[in-house]
Amino acid sequence: MLETLPAHLTRAALGFLLGALLGLVARRGRFCTLGAVEDAVYARDTRRARAWMLAAGLAILGTHLLEAYAGLDLARSIYAGPRLEWGALVVGGTMFGFGMALVGTCGFGALLRLGGGDLRALLVLLVLGLSAYMAVSGLTGLARVALAGPLSVELGAAGAQRLGALLGLDRGGTAALGIAVAAGLGFAALVGPGLRKSRRLLYGAVAIGCLIAAGWWTNGVAGHDEFEARAVGSFSFARPVGDTLLYAMLASGMKVDFGVGSVLGVVLGAFAAARGGGEFHWEAPDDAREVKRHVLGAFLMGTGGVTALGCTIGQGLSGLSTLSVGSLLALASILVGARAGLYYLVDRHA
């Protein structure tokens, strides 16, 4: 049936289905980037960090196999462009990470919380989506463009940001590099009994890594239209949240695509997981102070996510799966921002 649909509807339908699976397994598997940082820093528990590493390794493996054997053209992704906007990646990533700490989760985590009945997450997503579009083409977009232009490096041809291209590897060598990096991450994640004994974390990480690769397959293979001039990608939850809000208001004037489908799917999948696990209940902010913190954090995440070309999922897993040095820089900046935010909230009052 999908063969008869326009390409954008194929991507939207598959995005919804894959997003529902992603929301289901992430909520059941307690998959959370900020939670992994908090556990490692304050509880000396690295199981969730190891789960994140395993998911990243499997995403890298699946994405490089798709490139090698299924015709996926990663040179057409935003993570592999010829210009490395390092200033925007560092500033945007740090903003996103700090905002994530203020909120207590990222945009993806807010979707998971909304599926569980958390009305604070609804507020976060509204502000995040609005601020994301402000950074795309609004007032803060002027600052973003001014920042990205001078603080960038031209690397040459399309795809030049990828580690394989920087090392001068051909397609086969790039695939081998991806497999080697994936194997290293998998070994680092599974060494020792911690993650192997946490079946929920383990299975969730495996599923999420595979779903990131499935997102690439959806956009770059199954939903590819050679007549469309569009970048290929996988899951991301900064600008797509804004796209979803815009589509809710202008459905007759814009095309639904993978991003909107995946956002709606994640909420549905998280709702199914919450209901099935007896975890669904309505929650609201405790006081004005909490509202202020959530609004500020959401604004930083929306602005920073667009500036850094992605979030903890968009750059952290989808971008990293291409072995883009830009994604590595953005992810490192997100983690630095998150640690700074946790220090601001927790350590300075200790």
Short mmCIF file of C-alpha atoms in Angstrom, two decimals:
data_model
loop_
_atom_site.label_atom_id
_atom_site.label_comp_id
_atom_site.label_asym_id
_atom_site.label_seq_id
_atom_site.Cartn_x
_atom_site.Cartn_y
_atom_site.Cartn_z
CA MET A 1 0.00 0.00 0.00
CA LEU A 2 2.85 2.40 0.78
CA GLU A 3 4.06 2.11 -2.82
CA THR A 4 0.96 3.99 -3.99
CA LEU A 5 1.47 6.93 -1.62
CA PRO A 6 3.44 10.09 -2.38
CA ALA A 7 6.95 9.94 -0.95
CA HIS A 8 6.23 12.44 1.83
CA LEU A 9 3.21 10.44 3.02
CA THR A 10 5.25 7.23 2.93
CA ARG A 11 7.84 8.87 5.15
CA ALA A 12 5.16 10.27 7.46
CA ALA A 13 3.41 6.90 7.83
CA LEU A 14 6.63 5.01 8.49
CA GLY A 15 7.79 7.81 10.80
CA PHE A 16 4.61 7.42 12.82
CA LEU A 17 5.01 3.64 13.10
CA LEU A 18 8.71 3.77 13.94
CA GLY A 19 8.13 6.69 16.30
CA ALA A 20 5.48 4.70 18.16
CA LEU A 21 7.96 1.86 18.61
CA LEU A 22 10.63 4.32 19.69
CA GLY A 23 8.34 5.91 22.27
CA LEU A 24 7.26 2.51 23.57
CA VAL A 25 10.73 1.04 24.04
CA ALA A 26 12.31 4.28 25.29
CA ARG A 27 9.73 4.76 28.02
CA ARG A 28 9.78 1.11 29.06
CA GLY A 29 13.58 1.01 28.85
CA ARG A 30 14.10 4.28 30.79
CA PHE A 31 16.24 5.62 27.95
CA CYS A 32 17.28 9.18 28.79
CA THR A 33 20.47 11.06 27.97
CA LEU A 34 20.24 13.42 30.94
CA GLY A 35 19.33 10.51 33.20
CA ALA A 36 22.47 8.71 32.03
CA VAL A 37 24.58 11.76 32.91
CA GLU A 38 22.92 12.16 36.32
CA ASP A 39 23.34 8.47 37.17
CA ALA A 40 27.01 8.51 36.20
CA VAL A 41 27.84 11.77 38.03
CA TYR A 42 25.82 11.46 41.22
CA ALA A 43 25.21 7.72 41.68
CA ARG A 44 28.35 6.37 39.97
CA ASP A 45 25.97 4.13 38.01
CA THR A 46 27.01 3.84 34.36
CA ARG A 47 24.35 1.39 33.18
CA ARG A 48 22.25 3.98 31.37
CA ALA A 49 25.36 5.56 29.87
CA ARG A 50 26.40 2.12 28.64
CA ALA A 51 22.92 1.59 27.19
CA TRP A 52 23.30 4.87 25.33
CA MET A 53 26.69 3.72 23.98
CA LEU A 54 25.20 0.42 22.82
CA ALA A 55 22.35 2.21 21.04
CA ALA A 56 24.86 4.52 19.35
CA GLY A 57 27.01 1.58 18.27
CA LEU A 58 24.08 -0.26 16.72
CA ALA A 59 22.89 2.93 15.01
CA ILE A 60 26.37 3.40 13.50
CA LEU A 61 26.47 -0.22 12.37
CA GLY A 62 23.01 -0.19 10.79
CA THR A 63 23.50 3.17 9.09
CA HIS A 64 26.82 2.20 7.52
CA LEU A 65 25.42 -1.13 6.34
CA LEU A 66 22.54 0.73 4.70
CA GLU A 67 25.02 3.00 2.98
CA ALA A 68 27.11 0.08 1.79
CA TYR A 69 24.36 -2.27 0.63
CA ALA A 70 21.02 -0.41 0.33
CA GLY A 71 21.94 2.74 -1.57
CA LEU A 72 21.60 5.21 1.32
CA ASP A 73 23.39 8.44 0.35
CA LEU A 74 24.64 9.97 3.59
CA ALA A 75 26.36 12.77 1.69
CA ARG A 76 22.87 14.28 1.36
CA SER A 77 22.40 14.58 5.12
CA ILE A 78 22.79 17.80 7.09
CA TYR A 79 25.48 16.10 9.18
CA ALA A 80 27.85 15.64 6.24
CA GLY A 81 27.82 19.02 4.50
CA PRO A 82 30.97 20.69 3.20
CA ARG A 83 30.86 23.49 5.81
CA LEU A 84 31.54 22.78 9.47
CA GLU A 85 29.76 25.49 11.49
CA TRP A 86 31.74 24.79 14.63
CA GLY A 87 30.71 27.95 16.47
CA ALA A 88 27.00 27.22 16.06
CA LEU A 89 27.52 23.60 17.07
CA VAL A 90 29.36 24.54 20.26
CA VAL A 91 27.09 27.40 21.32
CA GLY A 92 23.87 25.68 20.28
CA GLY A 93 24.86 22.38 21.85
CA THR A 94 25.81 24.04 25.13
CA MET A 95 22.52 25.96 25.18
CA PHE A 96 20.59 22.77 24.53
CA GLY A 97 22.40 20.85 27.25
CA PHE A 98 21.91 23.59 29.85
CA GLY A 99 18.23 23.86 28.95
CA MET A 100 17.88 20.11 29.17
CA ALA A 101 19.19 20.22 32.74
CA LEU A 102 16.75 22.99 33.67
CA VAL A 103 13.79 21.02 32.33
CA GLY A 104 15.01 17.64 33.57
CA THR A 105 14.89 16.01 30.15
CA CYS A 106 15.33 16.77 26.45
CA GLY A 107 12.70 17.30 23.76
CA PHE A 108 12.44 13.58 23.15
CA GLY A 109 12.06 12.97 26.87
CA ALA A 110 9.34 15.62 27.02
CA LEU A 111 7.39 13.67 24.39
CA LEU A 112 7.78 10.53 26.51
CA ARG A 113 6.56 12.40 29.59
CA LEU A 114 3.60 13.84 27.70
CA GLY A 115 2.59 10.31 26.78
CA GLY A 116 2.53 9.56 30.50
CA GLY A 117 0.22 12.49 31.29
CA ASP A 118 2.76 15.13 32.33
CA LEU A 119 1.28 18.55 31.51
CA ARG A 120 4.62 20.22 32.27
CA ALA A 121 5.93 18.42 29.20
CA LEU A 122 3.16 19.96 27.11
CA LEU A 123 4.31 23.42 28.20
CA VAL A 124 7.91 22.50 27.41
CA LEU A 125 7.01 21.25 23.93
CA LEU A 126 4.97 24.35 23.10
CA VAL A 127 7.84 26.66 24.07
CA LEU A 128 10.45 24.40 22.45
CA GLY A 129 8.55 24.28 19.16
CA LEU A 130 7.99 28.03 19.10
CA SER A 131 11.59 28.87 19.95
CA ALA A 132 12.84 26.35 17.36
CA TYR A 133 10.99 28.20 14.61
CA MET A 134 12.17 31.54 15.96
CA ALA A 135 15.70 30.21 15.47
CA VAL A 136 14.90 28.94 11.96
CA SER A 137 13.42 32.10 10.48
CA GLY A 138 12.51 34.49 13.30
CA LEU A 139 14.22 36.97 15.56
CA THR A 140 16.74 34.59 17.09
CA GLY A 141 17.45 33.23 13.62
CA LEU A 142 19.28 36.47 12.84
CA ALA A 143 21.68 35.82 15.71
CA ARG A 144 22.07 32.19 14.65
CA VAL A 145 23.07 33.17 11.10
CA ALA A 146 25.43 35.86 12.38
CA LEU A 147 27.10 33.28 14.62
CA ALA A 148 27.31 30.46 12.09
CA GLY A 149 28.83 32.47 9.24
CA PRO A 150 32.18 33.65 10.61
CA LEU A 151 32.71 30.71 12.98
CA SER A 152 32.81 28.00 10.32
CA VAL A 153 35.31 26.05 8.25
CA GLU A 154 34.94 24.99 4.61
CA LEU A 155 35.98 21.35 4.29
CA GLY A 156 35.43 20.84 0.57
CA ALA A 157 33.07 18.37 -1.06
CA ALA A 158 29.74 17.10 0.25
CA GLY A 159 30.20 14.47 2.90
CA ALA A 160 33.48 15.98 4.05
CA GLN A 161 32.44 16.22 7.72
CA ARG A 162 32.39 12.45 8.03
CA LEU A 163 35.33 10.75 9.66
CA GLY A 164 35.83 8.40 6.72
CA ALA A 165 36.14 11.31 4.29
CA LEU A 166 38.58 13.14 6.56
CA LEU A 167 40.72 10.00 6.64
CA GLY A 168 40.57 9.66 2.85
CA LEU A 169 38.69 6.34 2.90
CA ASP A 170 36.60 5.02 0.02
CA ARG A 171 33.08 3.58 0.45
CA GLY A 172 34.38 0.18 1.56
CA GLY A 173 36.85 1.71 3.98
CA THR A 174 34.15 3.96 5.43
CA ALA A 175 31.90 0.94 5.99
CA ALA A 176 34.75 -0.93 7.68
CA LEU A 177 35.43 2.08 9.89
CA GLY A 178 31.76 2.22 10.89
CA ILE A 179 31.76 -1.47 11.76
CA ALA A 180 34.95 -1.08 13.81
CA VAL A 181 33.63 1.92 15.76
CA ALA A 182 30.33 0.13 16.37
CA ALA A 183 32.17 -2.93 17.64
CA GLY A 184 34.26 -0.79 19.97
CA LEU A 185 31.21 0.95 21.42
CA GLY A 186 29.41 -2.36 21.80
CA PHE A 187 32.36 -3.90 23.63
CA ALA A 188 32.72 -0.87 25.92
CA ALA A 189 29.00 -0.98 26.70
CA LEU A 190 28.84 -4.70 27.43
CA VAL A 191 32.13 -5.25 29.25
CA GLY A 192 31.32 -6.07 32.84
CA PRO A 193 27.98 -7.41 34.07
CA GLY A 194 26.18 -4.10 34.73
CA LEU A 195 24.25 -3.58 31.51
CA ARG A 196 23.99 -7.28 30.68
CA LYS A 197 22.07 -7.86 33.92
CA SER A 198 19.71 -4.94 33.27
CA ARG A 199 17.54 -6.60 30.64
CA ARG A 200 15.14 -3.68 30.27
CA LEU A 201 17.98 -1.24 29.57
CA LEU A 202 19.76 -3.73 27.33
CA TYR A 203 16.79 -4.60 25.13
CA GLY A 204 15.70 -0.98 24.96
CA ALA A 205 19.14 0.12 23.77
CA VAL A 206 19.21 -2.58 21.09
CA ALA A 207 15.78 -1.57 19.82
CA ILE A 208 16.59 2.15 19.81
CA GLY A 209 19.83 1.67 17.88
CA CYS A 210 17.98 -0.38 15.26
CA LEU A 211 15.19 2.21 15.05
CA ILE A 212 17.66 5.01 14.35
CA ALA A 213 18.94 2.99 11.40
CA ALA A 214 15.34 2.31 10.34
CA GLY A 215 14.75 6.06 10.31
CA TRP A 216 17.60 6.46 7.83
CA TRP A 217 16.15 3.67 5.71
CA THR A 218 12.75 5.36 5.72
CA ASN A 219 14.06 8.75 4.61
CA GLY A 220 16.88 7.66 2.34
CA VAL A 221 15.62 4.43 0.77
CA ALA A 222 11.93 3.57 1.19
CA GLY A 223 10.72 7.18 1.08
CA HIS A 224 13.37 8.51 -1.27
CA ASP A 225 12.22 10.49 -4.31
CA GLU A 226 14.99 11.35 -6.75
CA PHE A 227 13.04 14.41 -7.90
CA GLU A 228 12.95 15.93 -4.40
CA ALA A 229 15.74 18.27 -3.36
CA ARG A 230 15.75 17.44 0.34
CA ALA A 231 18.27 16.33 2.91
CA VAL A 232 17.98 12.81 4.25
CA GLY A 233 17.94 12.17 7.98
CA SER A 234 16.61 10.07 10.81
CA PHE A 235 14.96 10.91 14.13
CA SER A 236 15.37 14.37 15.63
CA PHE A 237 13.19 16.25 18.10
CA ALA A 238 13.99 19.96 17.97
CA ARG A 239 12.67 21.50 14.75
CA PRO A 240 10.22 18.61 14.14
CA VAL A 241 8.38 19.63 17.32
CA GLY A 242 7.91 23.06 15.75
CA ASP A 243 6.88 21.43 12.46
CA THR A 244 4.21 19.49 14.33
CA LEU A 245 2.79 22.63 15.94
CA LEU A 246 2.81 24.39 12.58
CA TYR A 247 1.11 21.45 10.88
CA ALA A 248 -1.60 21.46 13.56
CA MET A 249 -2.41 25.04 12.55
CA LEU A 250 -1.73 24.94 8.79
CA ALA A 251 -2.47 21.35 7.79
CA SER A 252 -4.06 22.35 4.48
CA GLY A 253 -1.08 24.50 3.54
CA MET A 254 1.88 22.20 4.22
CA LYS A 255 2.92 18.61 3.66
CA VAL A 256 3.20 16.20 6.55
CA ASP A 257 6.52 14.36 6.58
CA PHE A 258 8.69 12.04 8.66
CA GLY A 259 9.36 14.55 11.44
CA VAL A 260 5.70 15.23 12.23
CA GLY A 261 4.81 11.55 11.97
CA SER A 262 7.62 10.56 14.33
CA VAL A 263 6.69 13.20 16.94
CA LEU A 264 3.08 12.01 17.05
CA GLY A 265 4.17 8.38 17.04
CA VAL A 266 6.51 8.82 20.01
CA VAL A 267 3.71 10.31 22.11
CA LEU A 268 1.39 7.44 21.20
CA GLY A 269 4.04 4.82 21.93
CA ALA A 270 4.88 6.42 25.27
CA PHE A 271 1.18 6.55 26.12
CA ALA A 272 0.84 2.83 25.37
CA ALA A 273 3.86 2.05 27.55
CA ALA A 274 2.56 4.20 30.41
CA ARG A 275 -0.92 2.71 30.30
CA GLY A 276 0.39 -0.82 29.99
CA GLY A 277 2.75 -0.34 32.92
CA GLY A 278 0.20 1.38 35.14
CA GLU A 279 2.27 4.58 35.07
CA PHE A 280 -0.15 6.98 33.39
CA HIS A 281 -1.30 9.84 35.62
CA TRP A 282 -1.86 13.53 35.13
CA GLU A 283 0.84 15.85 36.50
CA ALA A 284 1.00 19.64 36.65
CA PRO A 285 3.68 22.15 37.73
CA ASP A 286 4.09 22.60 41.47
CA ASP A 287 4.58 26.36 41.47
CA ALA A 288 5.53 29.41 39.41
CA ARG A 289 9.22 28.79 40.05
CA GLU A 290 9.01 25.40 38.36
CA VAL A 291 7.10 26.90 35.43
CA LYS A 292 9.80 29.56 34.98
CA ARG A 293 12.54 26.93 34.97
CA HIS A 294 10.71 24.80 32.41
CA VAL A 295 9.96 27.75 30.12
CA LEU A 296 13.57 28.97 30.17
CA GLY A 297 14.93 25.47 29.65
CA ALA A 298 12.55 24.80 26.76
CA PHE A 299 13.51 28.07 25.09
CA LEU A 300 17.20 27.18 25.36
CA MET A 301 16.55 23.71 23.95
CA GLY A 302 14.52 24.96 20.99
CA THR A 303 16.99 27.70 20.13
CA GLY A 304 20.05 25.58 20.82
CA GLY A 305 18.68 22.52 19.05
CA VAL A 306 18.18 24.40 15.78
CA THR A 307 21.50 26.23 16.13
CA ALA A 308 23.35 22.95 16.72
CA LEU A 309 21.39 21.19 13.94
CA GLY A 310 19.93 18.66 16.34
CA CYS A 311 19.29 17.44 19.86
CA THR A 312 20.43 14.49 21.95
CA ILE A 313 18.71 12.22 19.42
CA GLY A 314 19.18 14.27 16.24
CA GLN A 315 22.89 14.91 16.74
CA GLY A 316 23.59 12.41 19.50
CA LEU A 317 22.31 9.28 17.77
CA SER A 318 21.18 10.10 14.21
CA GLY A 319 24.09 12.43 13.49
CA LEU A 320 26.63 10.31 15.33
CA SER A 321 25.55 7.28 13.31
CA THR A 322 27.12 8.95 10.24
CA LEU A 323 30.43 9.42 12.11
CA SER A 324 30.26 13.16 11.49
CA VAL A 325 32.82 15.24 13.36
CA GLY A 326 30.20 17.98 13.58
CA SER A 327 27.88 15.62 15.41
CA LEU A 328 30.68 14.62 17.78
CA LEU A 329 31.33 18.30 18.51
CA ALA A 330 27.62 19.01 19.04
CA LEU A 331 27.19 16.00 21.32
CA ALA A 332 30.22 16.94 23.41
CA SER A 333 28.83 20.47 23.76
CA ILE A 334 25.42 19.15 24.80
CA LEU A 335 27.04 17.04 27.51
CA VAL A 336 29.13 19.99 28.73
CA GLY A 337 26.02 22.16 28.84
CA ALA A 338 24.09 19.47 30.71
CA ARG A 339 26.85 19.11 33.30
CA ALA A 340 26.98 22.88 33.74
CA GLY A 341 23.22 22.95 34.19
CA LEU A 342 23.33 20.20 36.78
CA TYR A 343 26.06 22.07 38.64
CA TYR A 344 23.88 25.20 38.61
CA LEU A 345 20.87 23.30 39.94
CA VAL A 346 22.50 20.84 42.34
CA ASP A 347 26.19 21.22 43.16
CA ARG A 348 26.34 24.93 43.93
CA HIS A 349 23.69 24.46 46.63
CA ALA A 350 25.33 21.37 48.13
#
